[in-house]
Amino acid sequence: MNNHKRVRPVKRLLLNCDMGESFGSWRMGLDAEVMPYIDCANIACGYHAGDPGTMRRTVALALEHGVTIGAHPAYPDLVGFGRRSMACSNEEIRDLLHYQIGALEGICKVLGSRVAYVKPHGALYNDMMADPLKLRAVLEAVAAYDTGLPVMLMATADDSAARALGEAIGVPLWFEAFADRAYTASGHLVSRRLPGAVHHDPALVIEQALRLARGEALVADDGSAVQLDAGTLCVHGDNDSSVAAVRQIRQALDALEQP
């Protein structure tokens, strides 16, 4: 009789973080403090944050720590930090993506690296998740820039339509989840305007990260179970407590992966 308990396989969750969001004399984020603990850096490309010097310093910092570099393009909304939707045509979306990815790619090239993936920022990210036509425009623009360049997008309870679109266009998709956000039954993020949308308890954040790594369901805001198939976890590093949380998540995930 076999009394061994069946062990659920643990997924290697890559930690990604938005970086390089300073601008001129204005400083945002603790990039140097958080970079040692993450796997992927989503680097702002100048439209919602960032500037050439900040981009160069952030790329160099990522290379110093062996962190994969991703472009983090946005709507041209510096004042609103890219968090306001804009009525851009498909052609405008194509052009603003090519402009921003190309800018970061140029800096990567002279530093001996390259852009390895694209994660749209803020309102552009939310809009493409809500509108299949915008998602198509983003994926087609990335495919036109570089066939095979992955796009990072939100994991939901049903990713079948996005996966089918990615396969049709030929763009690899990296699905991400959030350790510090509450989810609806459909696997979408609870609006920040609602209470309980953001988890502030470090123990709860770490537990949610571990559940995602173990492939376990999360508890949605209505009490139901929601299953997310994510390969990367978005973390934040804009204050001392968030850097501590990233460090704790990294340690917990590393411990989980030990045989």
PDB file of C-alpha atoms in Angstrom:
ATOM      1  CA  MET A   1       0.000   0.000   0.000  1.00  0.00           C
ATOM      2  CA  ASN A   2       1.406   3.367  -1.010  1.00  0.00           C
ATOM      3  CA  ASN A   3       1.054   5.867   1.819  1.00  0.00           C
ATOM      4  CA  HIS A   4       3.024   8.607   0.107  1.00  0.00           C
ATOM      5  CA  LYS A   5       1.045  11.799  -0.287  1.00  0.00           C
ATOM      6  CA  ARG A   6       0.839  13.060  -3.864  1.00  0.00           C
ATOM      7  CA  VAL A   7       2.954  16.209  -4.162  1.00  0.00           C
ATOM      8  CA  ARG A   8       1.540  19.005  -6.272  1.00  0.00           C
ATOM      9  CA  PRO A   9       4.162  20.241  -8.789  1.00  0.00           C
ATOM     10  CA  VAL A  10       5.531  23.692  -8.037  1.00  0.00           C
ATOM     11  CA  LYS A  11       5.699  26.193 -10.882  1.00  0.00           C
ATOM     12  CA  ARG A  12       8.747  28.433 -11.212  1.00  0.00           C
ATOM     13  CA  LEU A  13       7.093  31.832 -10.892  1.00  0.00           C
ATOM     14  CA  LEU A  14       9.159  34.674 -12.318  1.00  0.00           C
ATOM     15  CA  LEU A  15       8.929  37.899 -10.335  1.00  0.00           C
ATOM     16  CA  ASN A  16       8.436  40.994 -12.486  1.00  0.00           C
ATOM     17  CA  CYS A  17       8.474  44.617 -11.346  1.00  0.00           C
ATOM     18  CA  ASP A  18       7.869  48.018 -12.967  1.00  0.00           C
ATOM     19  CA  MET A  19      11.166  49.887 -13.005  1.00  0.00           C
ATOM     20  CA  GLY A  20      12.843  53.013 -14.367  1.00  0.00           C
ATOM     21  CA  GLU A  21       9.884  55.252 -13.561  1.00  0.00           C
ATOM     22  CA  SER A  22      11.858  58.271 -12.406  1.00  0.00           C
ATOM     23  CA  PHE A  23      11.825  61.339 -14.630  1.00  0.00           C
ATOM     24  CA  GLY A  24      14.384  64.139 -14.599  1.00  0.00           C
ATOM     25  CA  SER A  25      14.887  65.292 -11.004  1.00  0.00           C
ATOM     26  CA  TRP A  26      11.766  63.435  -9.858  1.00  0.00           C
ATOM     27  CA  ARG A  27      12.563  60.076  -8.284  1.00  0.00           C
ATOM     28  CA  MET A  28      10.132  57.181  -8.044  1.00  0.00           C
ATOM     29  CA  GLY A  29      10.706  53.632  -6.883  1.00  0.00           C
ATOM     30  CA  LEU A  30      13.558  51.894  -5.129  1.00  0.00           C
ATOM     31  CA  ASP A  31      15.007  50.160  -8.169  1.00  0.00           C
ATOM     32  CA  ALA A  32      18.459  49.461  -6.725  1.00  0.00           C
ATOM     33  CA  GLU A  33      16.949  47.890  -3.617  1.00  0.00           C
ATOM     34  CA  VAL A  34      14.422  45.645  -5.386  1.00  0.00           C
ATOM     35  CA  MET A  35      16.434  44.596  -8.455  1.00  0.00           C
ATOM     36  CA  PRO A  36      18.410  41.816  -6.655  1.00  0.00           C
ATOM     37  CA  TYR A  37      15.194  39.939  -5.861  1.00  0.00           C
ATOM     38  CA  ILE A  38      13.348  39.943  -9.204  1.00  0.00           C
ATOM     39  CA  ASP A  39      13.638  38.031 -12.472  1.00  0.00           C
ATOM     40  CA  CYS A  40      12.175  40.526 -14.963  1.00  0.00           C
ATOM     41  CA  ALA A  41      12.294  44.336 -15.056  1.00  0.00           C
ATOM     42  CA  ASN A  42       9.503  46.168 -16.904  1.00  0.00           C
ATOM     43  CA  ILE A  43      11.346  49.365 -17.861  1.00  0.00           C
ATOM     44  CA  ALA A  44       9.414  52.554 -18.619  1.00  0.00           C
ATOM     45  CA  CYS A  45      10.096  53.925 -22.097  1.00  0.00           C
ATOM     46  CA  GLY A  46       9.449  57.645 -21.692  1.00  0.00           C
ATOM     47  CA  TYR A  47       5.731  58.024 -22.376  1.00  0.00           C
ATOM     48  CA  HIS A  48       4.357  57.622 -18.839  1.00  0.00           C
ATOM     49  CA  ALA A  49       7.670  57.851 -16.980  1.00  0.00           C
ATOM     50  CA  GLY A  50      11.376  57.472 -17.576  1.00  0.00           C
ATOM     51  CA  ASP A  51      13.849  59.421 -19.668  1.00  0.00           C
ATOM     52  CA  PRO A  52      16.978  58.404 -21.614  1.00  0.00           C
ATOM     53  CA  GLY A  53      19.308  58.628 -18.623  1.00  0.00           C
ATOM     54  CA  THR A  54      16.925  56.747 -16.355  1.00  0.00           C
ATOM     55  CA  MET A  55      16.440  54.079 -18.993  1.00  0.00           C
ATOM     56  CA  ARG A  56      20.201  53.623 -19.396  1.00  0.00           C
ATOM     57  CA  ARG A  57      20.798  53.410 -15.638  1.00  0.00           C
ATOM     58  CA  THR A  58      17.949  50.929 -15.187  1.00  0.00           C
ATOM     59  CA  VAL A  59      19.135  48.706 -18.035  1.00  0.00           C
ATOM     60  CA  ALA A  60      22.657  48.733 -16.586  1.00  0.00           C
ATOM     61  CA  LEU A  61      21.285  47.846 -13.141  1.00  0.00           C
ATOM     62  CA  ALA A  62      19.260  44.964 -14.593  1.00  0.00           C
ATOM     63  CA  LEU A  63      22.317  43.619 -16.420  1.00  0.00           C
ATOM     64  CA  GLU A  64      24.387  43.873 -13.231  1.00  0.00           C
ATOM     65  CA  HIS A  65      21.917  41.552 -11.481  1.00  0.00           C
ATOM     66  CA  GLY A  66      21.180  39.234 -14.406  1.00  0.00           C
ATOM     67  CA  VAL A  67      17.578  40.415 -14.690  1.00  0.00           C
ATOM     68  CA  THR A  68      15.623  39.983 -17.937  1.00  0.00           C
ATOM     69  CA  ILE A  69      14.689  43.306 -19.561  1.00  0.00           C
ATOM     70  CA  GLY A  70      11.196  44.073 -20.805  1.00  0.00           C
ATOM     71  CA  ALA A  71       9.750  47.176 -22.439  1.00  0.00           C
ATOM     72  CA  HIS A  72       6.948  48.870 -20.481  1.00  0.00           C
ATOM     73  CA  PRO A  73       5.247  51.125 -23.066  1.00  0.00           C
ATOM     74  CA  ALA A  74       2.225  53.304 -22.331  1.00  0.00           C
ATOM     75  CA  TYR A  75      -0.139  55.866 -23.767  1.00  0.00           C
ATOM     76  CA  PRO A  76       1.567  59.286 -24.187  1.00  0.00           C
ATOM     77  CA  ASP A  77       0.366  60.494 -20.777  1.00  0.00           C
ATOM     78  CA  LEU A  78       3.286  61.748 -18.711  1.00  0.00           C
ATOM     79  CA  VAL A  79       1.109  63.959 -16.518  1.00  0.00           C
ATOM     80  CA  GLY A  80      -1.309  61.133 -15.715  1.00  0.00           C
ATOM     81  CA  PHE A  81       1.412  58.476 -15.363  1.00  0.00           C
ATOM     82  CA  GLY A  82      -0.186  56.512 -18.204  1.00  0.00           C
ATOM     83  CA  ARG A  83      -3.215  55.653 -16.094  1.00  0.00           C
ATOM     84  CA  ARG A  84      -5.776  57.463 -18.263  1.00  0.00           C
ATOM     85  CA  SER A  85      -7.331  55.798 -21.286  1.00  0.00           C
ATOM     86  CA  MET A  86      -6.835  57.516 -24.627  1.00  0.00           C
ATOM     87  CA  ALA A  87      -8.827  57.150 -27.830  1.00  0.00           C
ATOM     88  CA  CYS A  88      -5.925  55.898 -29.932  1.00  0.00           C
ATOM     89  CA  SER A  89      -6.464  54.233 -33.284  1.00  0.00           C
ATOM     90  CA  ASN A  90      -4.859  50.885 -34.066  1.00  0.00           C
ATOM     91  CA  GLU A  91      -2.257  52.706 -36.130  1.00  0.00           C
ATOM     92  CA  GLU A  92      -1.468  55.051 -33.236  1.00  0.00           C
ATOM     93  CA  ILE A  93      -1.121  52.079 -30.881  1.00  0.00           C
ATOM     94  CA  ARG A  94       1.244  50.446 -33.373  1.00  0.00           C
ATOM     95  CA  ASP A  95       3.355  53.570 -33.684  1.00  0.00           C
ATOM     96  CA  LEU A  96       3.567  54.378 -29.981  1.00  0.00           C
ATOM     97  CA  LEU A  97       4.599  50.769 -29.244  1.00  0.00           C
ATOM     98  CA  HIS A  98       7.271  50.725 -31.955  1.00  0.00           C
ATOM     99  CA  TYR A  99       8.601  54.115 -30.842  1.00  0.00           C
ATOM    100  CA  GLN A 100       8.939  53.107 -27.195  1.00  0.00           C
ATOM    101  CA  ILE A 101      10.208  49.557 -27.694  1.00  0.00           C
ATOM    102  CA  GLY A 102      12.736  50.872 -30.201  1.00  0.00           C
ATOM    103  CA  ALA A 103      13.982  53.525 -27.766  1.00  0.00           C
ATOM    104  CA  LEU A 104      14.650  50.964 -25.041  1.00  0.00           C
ATOM    105  CA  GLU A 105      16.081  48.500 -27.574  1.00  0.00           C
ATOM    106  CA  GLY A 106      18.615  51.117 -28.665  1.00  0.00           C
ATOM    107  CA  ILE A 107      19.895  51.580 -25.125  1.00  0.00           C
ATOM    108  CA  CYS A 108      19.950  47.816 -24.579  1.00  0.00           C
ATOM    109  CA  LYS A 109      21.936  47.346 -27.778  1.00  0.00           C
ATOM    110  CA  VAL A 110      24.767  49.669 -26.815  1.00  0.00           C
ATOM    111  CA  LEU A 111      24.940  48.005 -23.387  1.00  0.00           C
ATOM    112  CA  GLY A 112      25.138  44.548 -24.919  1.00  0.00           C
ATOM    113  CA  SER A 113      21.591  43.344 -24.316  1.00  0.00           C
ATOM    114  CA  ARG A 114      18.134  43.409 -25.886  1.00  0.00           C
ATOM    115  CA  VAL A 115      14.449  43.760 -25.058  1.00  0.00           C
ATOM    116  CA  ALA A 116      13.199  40.265 -24.196  1.00  0.00           C
ATOM    117  CA  TYR A 117       9.453  40.916 -23.818  1.00  0.00           C
ATOM    118  CA  VAL A 118       6.820  43.668 -23.777  1.00  0.00           C
ATOM    119  CA  LYS A 119       4.424  44.507 -20.954  1.00  0.00           C
ATOM    120  CA  PRO A 120       2.069  47.417 -21.711  1.00  0.00           C
ATOM    121  CA  HIS A 121       1.558  49.808 -18.800  1.00  0.00           C
ATOM    122  CA  GLY A 122      -1.431  51.184 -16.953  1.00  0.00           C
ATOM    123  CA  ALA A 123      -4.461  52.171 -18.989  1.00  0.00           C
ATOM    124  CA  LEU A 124      -3.076  50.595 -22.171  1.00  0.00           C
ATOM    125  CA  TYR A 125      -2.703  47.268 -20.318  1.00  0.00           C
ATOM    126  CA  ASN A 126      -6.219  47.513 -18.874  1.00  0.00           C
ATOM    127  CA  ASP A 127      -7.737  48.569 -22.188  1.00  0.00           C
ATOM    128  CA  MET A 128      -6.223  45.645 -24.086  1.00  0.00           C
ATOM    129  CA  MET A 129      -7.525  43.244 -21.444  1.00  0.00           C
ATOM    130  CA  ALA A 130     -11.044  44.672 -21.782  1.00  0.00           C
ATOM    131  CA  ASP A 131     -11.151  45.120 -25.574  1.00  0.00           C
ATOM    132  CA  PRO A 132     -10.178  42.225 -27.896  1.00  0.00           C
ATOM    133  CA  LEU A 133      -9.626  44.678 -30.754  1.00  0.00           C
ATOM    134  CA  LYS A 134      -7.058  46.613 -28.723  1.00  0.00           C
ATOM    135  CA  LEU A 135      -5.395  43.361 -27.680  1.00  0.00           C
ATOM    136  CA  ARG A 136      -5.145  42.387 -31.340  1.00  0.00           C
ATOM    137  CA  ALA A 137      -3.664  45.788 -32.172  1.00  0.00           C
ATOM    138  CA  VAL A 138      -1.019  45.384 -29.461  1.00  0.00           C
ATOM    139  CA  LEU A 139      -0.116  41.823 -30.450  1.00  0.00           C
ATOM    140  CA  GLU A 140       0.056  42.675 -34.158  1.00  0.00           C
ATOM    141  CA  ALA A 141       2.259  45.687 -33.411  1.00  0.00           C
ATOM    142  CA  VAL A 142       4.666  43.587 -31.344  1.00  0.00           C
ATOM    143  CA  ALA A 143       4.722  40.859 -33.999  1.00  0.00           C
ATOM    144  CA  ALA A 144       5.545  43.466 -36.633  1.00  0.00           C
ATOM    145  CA  TYR A 145       8.413  44.752 -34.494  1.00  0.00           C
ATOM    146  CA  ASP A 146       9.905  41.329 -33.757  1.00  0.00           C
ATOM    147  CA  THR A 147       8.269  37.992 -34.509  1.00  0.00           C
ATOM    148  CA  GLY A 148       8.443  35.839 -31.397  1.00  0.00           C
ATOM    149  CA  LEU A 149       8.796  38.714 -28.907  1.00  0.00           C
ATOM    150  CA  PRO A 150       6.544  37.762 -25.949  1.00  0.00           C
ATOM    151  CA  VAL A 151       3.798  39.992 -24.557  1.00  0.00           C
ATOM    152  CA  MET A 152       2.935  39.943 -20.867  1.00  0.00           C
ATOM    153  CA  LEU A 153      -0.744  40.171 -19.972  1.00  0.00           C
ATOM    154  CA  MET A 154      -3.097  39.405 -17.128  1.00  0.00           C
ATOM    155  CA  ALA A 155      -4.024  35.828 -16.304  1.00  0.00           C
ATOM    156  CA  THR A 156      -7.790  35.394 -15.852  1.00  0.00           C
ATOM    157  CA  ALA A 157     -10.098  32.484 -15.158  1.00  0.00           C
ATOM    158  CA  ASP A 158     -10.498  31.910 -18.910  1.00  0.00           C
ATOM    159  CA  ASP A 159      -7.505  32.784 -21.085  1.00  0.00           C
ATOM    160  CA  SER A 160      -8.620  30.721 -24.076  1.00  0.00           C
ATOM    161  CA  ALA A 161      -9.508  33.676 -26.332  1.00  0.00           C
ATOM    162  CA  ALA A 162      -6.200  35.451 -25.642  1.00  0.00           C
ATOM    163  CA  ARG A 163      -4.227  32.246 -26.170  1.00  0.00           C
ATOM    164  CA  ALA A 164      -5.986  31.605 -29.480  1.00  0.00           C
ATOM    165  CA  LEU A 165      -5.285  35.163 -30.622  1.00  0.00           C
ATOM    166  CA  GLY A 166      -1.634  34.908 -29.625  1.00  0.00           C
ATOM    167  CA  GLU A 167      -1.256  31.652 -31.546  1.00  0.00           C
ATOM    168  CA  ALA A 168      -2.995  33.090 -34.613  1.00  0.00           C
ATOM    169  CA  ILE A 169      -0.732  36.149 -34.690  1.00  0.00           C
ATOM    170  CA  GLY A 170       2.377  34.240 -33.638  1.00  0.00           C
ATOM    171  CA  VAL A 171       3.103  36.086 -30.394  1.00  0.00           C
ATOM    172  CA  PRO A 172       4.091  34.130 -27.260  1.00  0.00           C
ATOM    173  CA  LEU A 173       2.071  35.191 -24.216  1.00  0.00           C
ATOM    174  CA  TRP A 174       3.350  35.440 -20.651  1.00  0.00           C
ATOM    175  CA  PHE A 175       0.453  35.442 -18.206  1.00  0.00           C
ATOM    176  CA  GLU A 176       0.923  37.291 -14.927  1.00  0.00           C
ATOM    177  CA  ALA A 177      -0.826  37.352 -11.579  1.00  0.00           C
ATOM    178  CA  PHE A 178      -0.637  39.660  -8.568  1.00  0.00           C
ATOM    179  CA  ALA A 179       0.164  38.607  -5.015  1.00  0.00           C
ATOM    180  CA  ASP A 180      -1.136  41.799  -3.429  1.00  0.00           C
ATOM    181  CA  ARG A 181      -4.462  42.196  -5.253  1.00  0.00           C
ATOM    182  CA  ALA A 182      -7.919  40.754  -4.688  1.00  0.00           C
ATOM    183  CA  TYR A 183      -9.635  38.965  -7.592  1.00  0.00           C
ATOM    184  CA  THR A 184     -13.184  38.668  -8.893  1.00  0.00           C
ATOM    185  CA  ALA A 185     -14.747  35.323  -9.796  1.00  0.00           C
ATOM    186  CA  SER A 186     -13.779  35.899 -13.458  1.00  0.00           C
ATOM    187  CA  GLY A 187     -10.133  36.295 -12.489  1.00  0.00           C
ATOM    188  CA  HIS A 188     -10.026  40.064 -12.986  1.00  0.00           C
ATOM    189  CA  LEU A 189      -8.619  42.462 -10.420  1.00  0.00           C
ATOM    190  CA  VAL A 190     -11.023  44.037  -7.953  1.00  0.00           C
ATOM    191  CA  SER A 191     -11.199  47.775  -8.650  1.00  0.00           C
ATOM    192  CA  ARG A 192      -8.911  49.872  -6.473  1.00  0.00           C
ATOM    193  CA  ARG A 193     -11.961  52.031  -5.763  1.00  0.00           C
ATOM    194  CA  LEU A 194     -13.455  49.184  -3.717  1.00  0.00           C
ATOM    195  CA  PRO A 195     -12.435  48.233  -0.169  1.00  0.00           C
ATOM    196  CA  GLY A 196     -10.145  45.225   0.124  1.00  0.00           C
ATOM    197  CA  ALA A 197      -8.829  45.536  -3.426  1.00  0.00           C
ATOM    198  CA  VAL A 198      -5.211  45.629  -2.240  1.00  0.00           C
ATOM    199  CA  HIS A 199      -3.743  43.208   0.294  1.00  0.00           C
ATOM    200  CA  HIS A 200      -1.610  45.009   2.865  1.00  0.00           C
ATOM    201  CA  ASP A 201      -0.961  42.080   5.212  1.00  0.00           C
ATOM    202  CA  PRO A 202       2.481  40.628   4.268  1.00  0.00           C
ATOM    203  CA  ALA A 203       1.418  37.139   5.388  1.00  0.00           C
ATOM    204  CA  LEU A 204      -1.590  37.252   3.054  1.00  0.00           C
ATOM    205  CA  VAL A 205       0.561  38.481   0.146  1.00  0.00           C
ATOM    206  CA  ILE A 206       3.105  35.707   0.627  1.00  0.00           C
ATOM    207  CA  GLU A 207       0.382  33.064   0.976  1.00  0.00           C
ATOM    208  CA  GLN A 208      -1.232  34.202  -2.288  1.00  0.00           C
ATOM    209  CA  ALA A 209       2.137  33.999  -4.049  1.00  0.00           C
ATOM    210  CA  LEU A 210       2.668  30.475  -2.744  1.00  0.00           C
ATOM    211  CA  ARG A 211      -0.813  29.359  -3.779  1.00  0.00           C
ATOM    212  CA  LEU A 212      -0.141  30.599  -7.316  1.00  0.00           C
ATOM    213  CA  ALA A 213       3.211  28.794  -7.395  1.00  0.00           C
ATOM    214  CA  ARG A 214       1.570  25.572  -6.207  1.00  0.00           C
ATOM    215  CA  GLY A 215      -1.171  25.905  -8.825  1.00  0.00           C
ATOM    216  CA  GLU A 216      -3.873  26.243  -6.192  1.00  0.00           C
ATOM    217  CA  ALA A 217      -7.065  28.267  -6.564  1.00  0.00           C
ATOM    218  CA  LEU A 218      -7.420  31.698  -4.975  1.00  0.00           C
ATOM    219  CA  VAL A 219     -10.496  32.886  -3.090  1.00  0.00           C
ATOM    220  CA  ALA A 220     -12.389  35.480  -5.133  1.00  0.00           C
ATOM    221  CA  ASP A 221     -14.133  38.489  -3.619  1.00  0.00           C
ATOM    222  CA  ASP A 222     -17.457  36.612  -3.646  1.00  0.00           C
ATOM    223  CA  GLY A 223     -15.985  33.642  -1.806  1.00  0.00           C
ATOM    224  CA  SER A 224     -15.753  31.381  -4.863  1.00  0.00           C
ATOM    225  CA  ALA A 225     -12.590  29.654  -6.048  1.00  0.00           C
ATOM    226  CA  VAL A 226     -10.750  31.190  -9.009  1.00  0.00           C
ATOM    227  CA  GLN A 227      -7.992  29.313 -10.816  1.00  0.00           C
ATOM    228  CA  LEU A 228      -5.236  31.286 -12.545  1.00  0.00           C
ATOM    229  CA  ASP A 229      -2.561  29.794 -14.800  1.00  0.00           C
ATOM    230  CA  ALA A 230       0.240  32.335 -14.411  1.00  0.00           C
ATOM    231  CA  GLY A 231       3.940  32.074 -15.146  1.00  0.00           C
ATOM    232  CA  THR A 232       4.992  35.399 -13.655  1.00  0.00           C
ATOM    233  CA  LEU A 233       4.083  37.358 -10.559  1.00  0.00           C
ATOM    234  CA  CYS A 234       3.947  41.156 -10.537  1.00  0.00           C
ATOM    235  CA  VAL A 235       5.470  42.745  -7.432  1.00  0.00           C
ATOM    236  CA  HIS A 236       5.946  46.375  -6.457  1.00  0.00           C
ATOM    237  CA  GLY A 237       9.020  48.128  -5.094  1.00  0.00           C
ATOM    238  CA  ASP A 238       8.102  51.768  -4.641  1.00  0.00           C
ATOM    239  CA  ASN A 239       8.549  51.973  -0.846  1.00  0.00           C
ATOM    240  CA  ASP A 240      10.475  50.297   1.972  1.00  0.00           C
ATOM    241  CA  SER A 241       7.622  47.985   2.952  1.00  0.00           C
ATOM    242  CA  SER A 242       7.101  46.806  -0.620  1.00  0.00           C
ATOM    243  CA  VAL A 243      10.816  46.046  -1.003  1.00  0.00           C
ATOM    244  CA  ALA A 244      10.637  43.990   2.191  1.00  0.00           C
ATOM    245  CA  ALA A 245       7.605  42.176   0.763  1.00  0.00           C
ATOM    246  CA  VAL A 246       9.459  41.379  -2.474  1.00  0.00           C
ATOM    247  CA  ARG A 247      12.370  39.995  -0.472  1.00  0.00           C
ATOM    248  CA  GLN A 248      10.018  37.824   1.592  1.00  0.00           C
ATOM    249  CA  ILE A 249       8.196  36.564  -1.518  1.00  0.00           C
ATOM    250  CA  ARG A 250      11.530  35.709  -3.152  1.00  0.00           C
ATOM    251  CA  GLN A 251      12.651  33.793  -0.082  1.00  0.00           C
ATOM    252  CA  ALA A 252       9.317  31.960   0.225  1.00  0.00           C
ATOM    253  CA  LEU A 253       9.284  30.951  -3.443  1.00  0.00           C
ATOM    254  CA  ASP A 254      12.912  29.824  -3.337  1.00  0.00           C
ATOM    255  CA  ALA A 255      12.160  27.706  -0.264  1.00  0.00           C
ATOM    256  CA  LEU A 256       9.136  26.187  -1.982  1.00  0.00           C
ATOM    257  CA  GLU A 257      11.284  25.097  -4.924  1.00  0.00           C
ATOM    258  CA  GLN A 258      13.799  23.258  -2.736  1.00  0.00           C
ATOM    259  CA  PRO A 259      13.568  19.438  -3.126  1.00  0.00           C
TER     260      PRO A 259
END
